[in-house]
PDB file of C-alpha atoms in Angstrom:
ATOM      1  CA  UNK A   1      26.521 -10.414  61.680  1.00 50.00           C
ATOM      2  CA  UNK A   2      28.569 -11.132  58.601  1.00 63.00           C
ATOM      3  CA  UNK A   3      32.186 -12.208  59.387  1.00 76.00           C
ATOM      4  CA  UNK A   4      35.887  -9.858  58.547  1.00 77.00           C
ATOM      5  CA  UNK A   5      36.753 -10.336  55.587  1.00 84.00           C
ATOM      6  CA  UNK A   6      39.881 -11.498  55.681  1.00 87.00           C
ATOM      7  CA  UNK A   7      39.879 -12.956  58.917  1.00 88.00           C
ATOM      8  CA  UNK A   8      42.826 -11.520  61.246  1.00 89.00           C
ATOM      9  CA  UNK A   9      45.633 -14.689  61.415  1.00 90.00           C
ATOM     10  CA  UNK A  10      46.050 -15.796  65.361  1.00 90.00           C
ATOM     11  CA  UNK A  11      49.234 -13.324  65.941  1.00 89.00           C
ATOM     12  CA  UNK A  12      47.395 -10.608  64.641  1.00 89.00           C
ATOM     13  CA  UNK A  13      46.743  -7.613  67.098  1.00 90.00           C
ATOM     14  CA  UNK A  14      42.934  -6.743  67.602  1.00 90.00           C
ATOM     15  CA  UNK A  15      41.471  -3.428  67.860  1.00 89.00           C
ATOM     16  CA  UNK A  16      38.059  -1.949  69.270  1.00 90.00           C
ATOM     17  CA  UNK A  17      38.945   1.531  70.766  1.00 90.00           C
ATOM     18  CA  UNK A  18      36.017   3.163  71.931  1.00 93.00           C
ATOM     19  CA  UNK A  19      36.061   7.074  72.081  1.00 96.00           C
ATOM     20  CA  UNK A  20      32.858   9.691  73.974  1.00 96.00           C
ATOM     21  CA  UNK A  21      32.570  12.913  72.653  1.00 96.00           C
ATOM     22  CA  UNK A  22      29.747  16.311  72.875  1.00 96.00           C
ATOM     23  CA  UNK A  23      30.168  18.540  70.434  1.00 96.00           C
ATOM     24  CA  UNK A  24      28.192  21.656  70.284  1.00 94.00           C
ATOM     25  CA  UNK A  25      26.301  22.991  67.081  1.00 93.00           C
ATOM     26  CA  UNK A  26      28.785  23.882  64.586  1.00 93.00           C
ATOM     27  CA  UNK A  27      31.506  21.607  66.482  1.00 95.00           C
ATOM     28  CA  UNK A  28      33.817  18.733  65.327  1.00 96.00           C
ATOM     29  CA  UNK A  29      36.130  15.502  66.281  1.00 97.00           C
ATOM     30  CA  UNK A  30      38.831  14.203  64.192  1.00 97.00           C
ATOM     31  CA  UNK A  31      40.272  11.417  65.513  1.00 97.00           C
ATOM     32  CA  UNK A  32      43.151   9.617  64.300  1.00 96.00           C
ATOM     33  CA  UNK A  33      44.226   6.015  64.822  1.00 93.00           C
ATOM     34  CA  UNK A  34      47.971   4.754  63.693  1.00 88.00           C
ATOM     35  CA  UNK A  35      49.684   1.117  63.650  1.00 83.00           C
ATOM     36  CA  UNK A  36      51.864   0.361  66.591  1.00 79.00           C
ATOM     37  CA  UNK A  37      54.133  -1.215  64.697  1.00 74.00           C
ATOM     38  CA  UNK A  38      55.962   1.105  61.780  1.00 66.00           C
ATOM     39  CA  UNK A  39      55.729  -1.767  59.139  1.00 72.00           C
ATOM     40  CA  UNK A  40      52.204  -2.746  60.445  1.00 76.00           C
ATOM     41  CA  UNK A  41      49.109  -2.461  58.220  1.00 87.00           C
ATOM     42  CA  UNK A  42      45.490  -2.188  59.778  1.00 91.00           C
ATOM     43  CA  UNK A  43      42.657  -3.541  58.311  1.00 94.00           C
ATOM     44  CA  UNK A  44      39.379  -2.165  59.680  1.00 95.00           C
ATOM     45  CA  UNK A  45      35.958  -3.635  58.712  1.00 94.00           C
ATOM     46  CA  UNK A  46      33.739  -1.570  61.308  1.00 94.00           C
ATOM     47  CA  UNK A  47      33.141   2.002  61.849  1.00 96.00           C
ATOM     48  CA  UNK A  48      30.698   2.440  64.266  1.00 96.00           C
ATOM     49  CA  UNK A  49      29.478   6.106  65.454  1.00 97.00           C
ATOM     50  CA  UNK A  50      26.147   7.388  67.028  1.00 97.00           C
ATOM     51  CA  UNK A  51      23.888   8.512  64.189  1.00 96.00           C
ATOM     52  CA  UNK A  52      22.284  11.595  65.281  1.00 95.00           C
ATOM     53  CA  UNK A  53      20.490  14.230  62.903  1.00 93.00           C
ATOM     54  CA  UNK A  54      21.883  16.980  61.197  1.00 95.00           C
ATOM     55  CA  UNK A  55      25.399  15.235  61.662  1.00 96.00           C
ATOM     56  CA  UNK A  56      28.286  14.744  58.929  1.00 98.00           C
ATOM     57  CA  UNK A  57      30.494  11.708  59.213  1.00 98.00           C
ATOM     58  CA  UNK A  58      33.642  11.251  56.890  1.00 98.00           C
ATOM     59  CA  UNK A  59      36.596   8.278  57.352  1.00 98.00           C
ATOM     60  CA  UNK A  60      39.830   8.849  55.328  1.00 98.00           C
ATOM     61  CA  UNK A  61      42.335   6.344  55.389  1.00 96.00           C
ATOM     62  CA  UNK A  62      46.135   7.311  54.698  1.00 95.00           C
ATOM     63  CA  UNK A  63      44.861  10.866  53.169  1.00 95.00           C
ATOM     64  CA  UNK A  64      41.986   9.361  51.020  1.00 97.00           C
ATOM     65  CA  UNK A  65      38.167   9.708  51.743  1.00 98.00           C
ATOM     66  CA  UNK A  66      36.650   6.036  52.220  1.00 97.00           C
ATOM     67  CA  UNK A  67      33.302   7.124  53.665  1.00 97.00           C
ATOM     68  CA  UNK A  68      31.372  10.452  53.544  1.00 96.00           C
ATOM     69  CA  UNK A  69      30.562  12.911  53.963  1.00 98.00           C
ATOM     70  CA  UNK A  70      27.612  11.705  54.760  1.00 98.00           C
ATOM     71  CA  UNK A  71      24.297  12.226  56.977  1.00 97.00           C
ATOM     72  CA  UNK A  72      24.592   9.049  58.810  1.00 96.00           C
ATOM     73  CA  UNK A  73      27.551   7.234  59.796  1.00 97.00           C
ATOM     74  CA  UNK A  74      29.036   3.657  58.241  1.00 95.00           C
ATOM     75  CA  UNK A  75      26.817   1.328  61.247  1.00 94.00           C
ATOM     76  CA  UNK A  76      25.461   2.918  64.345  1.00 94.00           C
ATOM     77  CA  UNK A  77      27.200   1.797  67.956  1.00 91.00           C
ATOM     78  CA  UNK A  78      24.073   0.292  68.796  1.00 90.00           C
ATOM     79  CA  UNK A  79      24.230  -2.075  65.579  1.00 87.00           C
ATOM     80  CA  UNK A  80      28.082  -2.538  65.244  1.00 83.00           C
ATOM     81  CA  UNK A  81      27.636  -4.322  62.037  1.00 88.00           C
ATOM     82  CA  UNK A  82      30.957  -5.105  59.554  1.00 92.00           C
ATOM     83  CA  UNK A  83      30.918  -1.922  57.361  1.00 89.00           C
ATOM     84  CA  UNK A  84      33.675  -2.793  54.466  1.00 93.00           C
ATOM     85  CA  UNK A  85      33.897  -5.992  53.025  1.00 91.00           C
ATOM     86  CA  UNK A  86      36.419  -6.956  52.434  1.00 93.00           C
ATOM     87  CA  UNK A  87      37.684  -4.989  55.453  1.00 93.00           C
ATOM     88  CA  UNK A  88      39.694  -1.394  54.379  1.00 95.00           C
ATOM     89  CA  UNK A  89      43.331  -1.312  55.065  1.00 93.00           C
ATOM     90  CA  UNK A  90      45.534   1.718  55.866  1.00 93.00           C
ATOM     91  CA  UNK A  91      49.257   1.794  56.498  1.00 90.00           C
ATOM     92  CA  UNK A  92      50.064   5.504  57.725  1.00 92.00           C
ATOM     93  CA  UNK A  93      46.874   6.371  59.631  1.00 93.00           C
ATOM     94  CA  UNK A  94      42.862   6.559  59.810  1.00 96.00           C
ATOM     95  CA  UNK A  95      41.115   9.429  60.515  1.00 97.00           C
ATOM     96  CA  UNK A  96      37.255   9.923  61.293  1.00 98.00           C
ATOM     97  CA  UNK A  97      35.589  13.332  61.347  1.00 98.00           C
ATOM     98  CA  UNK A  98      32.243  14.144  62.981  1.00 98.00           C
ATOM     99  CA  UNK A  99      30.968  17.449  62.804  1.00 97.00           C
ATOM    100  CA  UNK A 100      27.424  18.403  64.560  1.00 96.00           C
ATOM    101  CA  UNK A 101      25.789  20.579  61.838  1.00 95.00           C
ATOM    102  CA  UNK A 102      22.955  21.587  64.375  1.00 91.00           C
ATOM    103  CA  UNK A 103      22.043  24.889  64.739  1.00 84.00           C
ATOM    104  CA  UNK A 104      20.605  23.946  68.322  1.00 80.00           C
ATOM    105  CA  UNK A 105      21.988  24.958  71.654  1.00 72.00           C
ATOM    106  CA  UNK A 106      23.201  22.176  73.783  1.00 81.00           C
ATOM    107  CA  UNK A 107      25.998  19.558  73.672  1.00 92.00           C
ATOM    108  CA  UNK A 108      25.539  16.176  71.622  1.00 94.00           C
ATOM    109  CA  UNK A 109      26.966  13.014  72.679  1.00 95.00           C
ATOM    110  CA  UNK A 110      28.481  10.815  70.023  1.00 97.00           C
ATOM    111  CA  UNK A 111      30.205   7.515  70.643  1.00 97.00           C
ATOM    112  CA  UNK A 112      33.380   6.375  68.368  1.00 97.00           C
ATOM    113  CA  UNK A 113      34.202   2.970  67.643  1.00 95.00           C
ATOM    114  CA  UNK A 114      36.644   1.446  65.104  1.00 95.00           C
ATOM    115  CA  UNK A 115      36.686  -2.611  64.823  1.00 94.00           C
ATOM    116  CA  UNK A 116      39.262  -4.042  62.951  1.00 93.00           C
ATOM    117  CA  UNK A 117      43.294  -6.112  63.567  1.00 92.00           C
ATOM    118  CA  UNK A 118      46.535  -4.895  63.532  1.00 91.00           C
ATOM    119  CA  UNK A 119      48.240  -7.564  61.016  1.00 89.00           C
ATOM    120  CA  UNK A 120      51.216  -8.324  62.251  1.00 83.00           C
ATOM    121  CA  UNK A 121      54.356  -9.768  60.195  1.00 73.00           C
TER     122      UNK A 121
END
């Protein structure tokens, strides 16, 4: 698996936060992920989400679209490769949208799983 680019410095704060979702046909997540610290930038280099059919996937990043929409998402949870190199920042906040575009009964599950660093000055 191909390293972060840049690497996170030893006092910066790491973060994997996993999120489990079913959405119906026609349903959708948005899920938004902030700094803990107000003059904190995040740098993200993984966006991993179940890739399921007939399923959008968009990440925005302080208002602007980064990913999507597209049909799969950036790396599948089972794969959790690095997605952006060099790893994406954002100062404000991240948000990813997945919207099940199936016209099927029945919930889907989708897994959620940002991997990136707080850096921390």
């Amino acid at each position: 698996m191909p390293a972060l680019i840049p690497e996170p410095d030893p006092g910066d704060r790491p973060f994997a936060e996993t999120a489990s979702v079913s959405l119906a046909g026609g349903e959708e997540i948005r899920l938004e992920y902030q700094p803990t610290s107000n003059d904190a930038e995040f740098r993200v280099g993984t966006v991993a989400i179940s890739k399921r059919a007939d399923t959008e996937y968009v990440v925005r990043m302080d208002g602007e679209t980064v990913f999507g929409p597209a049909p799969i998402p950036p790396t599948d949870i089972d794969d959790l490769q690095v997605t952006f190199i060099p790893a994406l920042g954002f100062s404000q906040s991240m948000e990813v949208v997945v919207r099940n575009l199936s016209a099927t009964t029945g919930d889907r599950d989708y897994a959620i799983q940002p991997v990136g660093y707080e850096v921390m000055t």
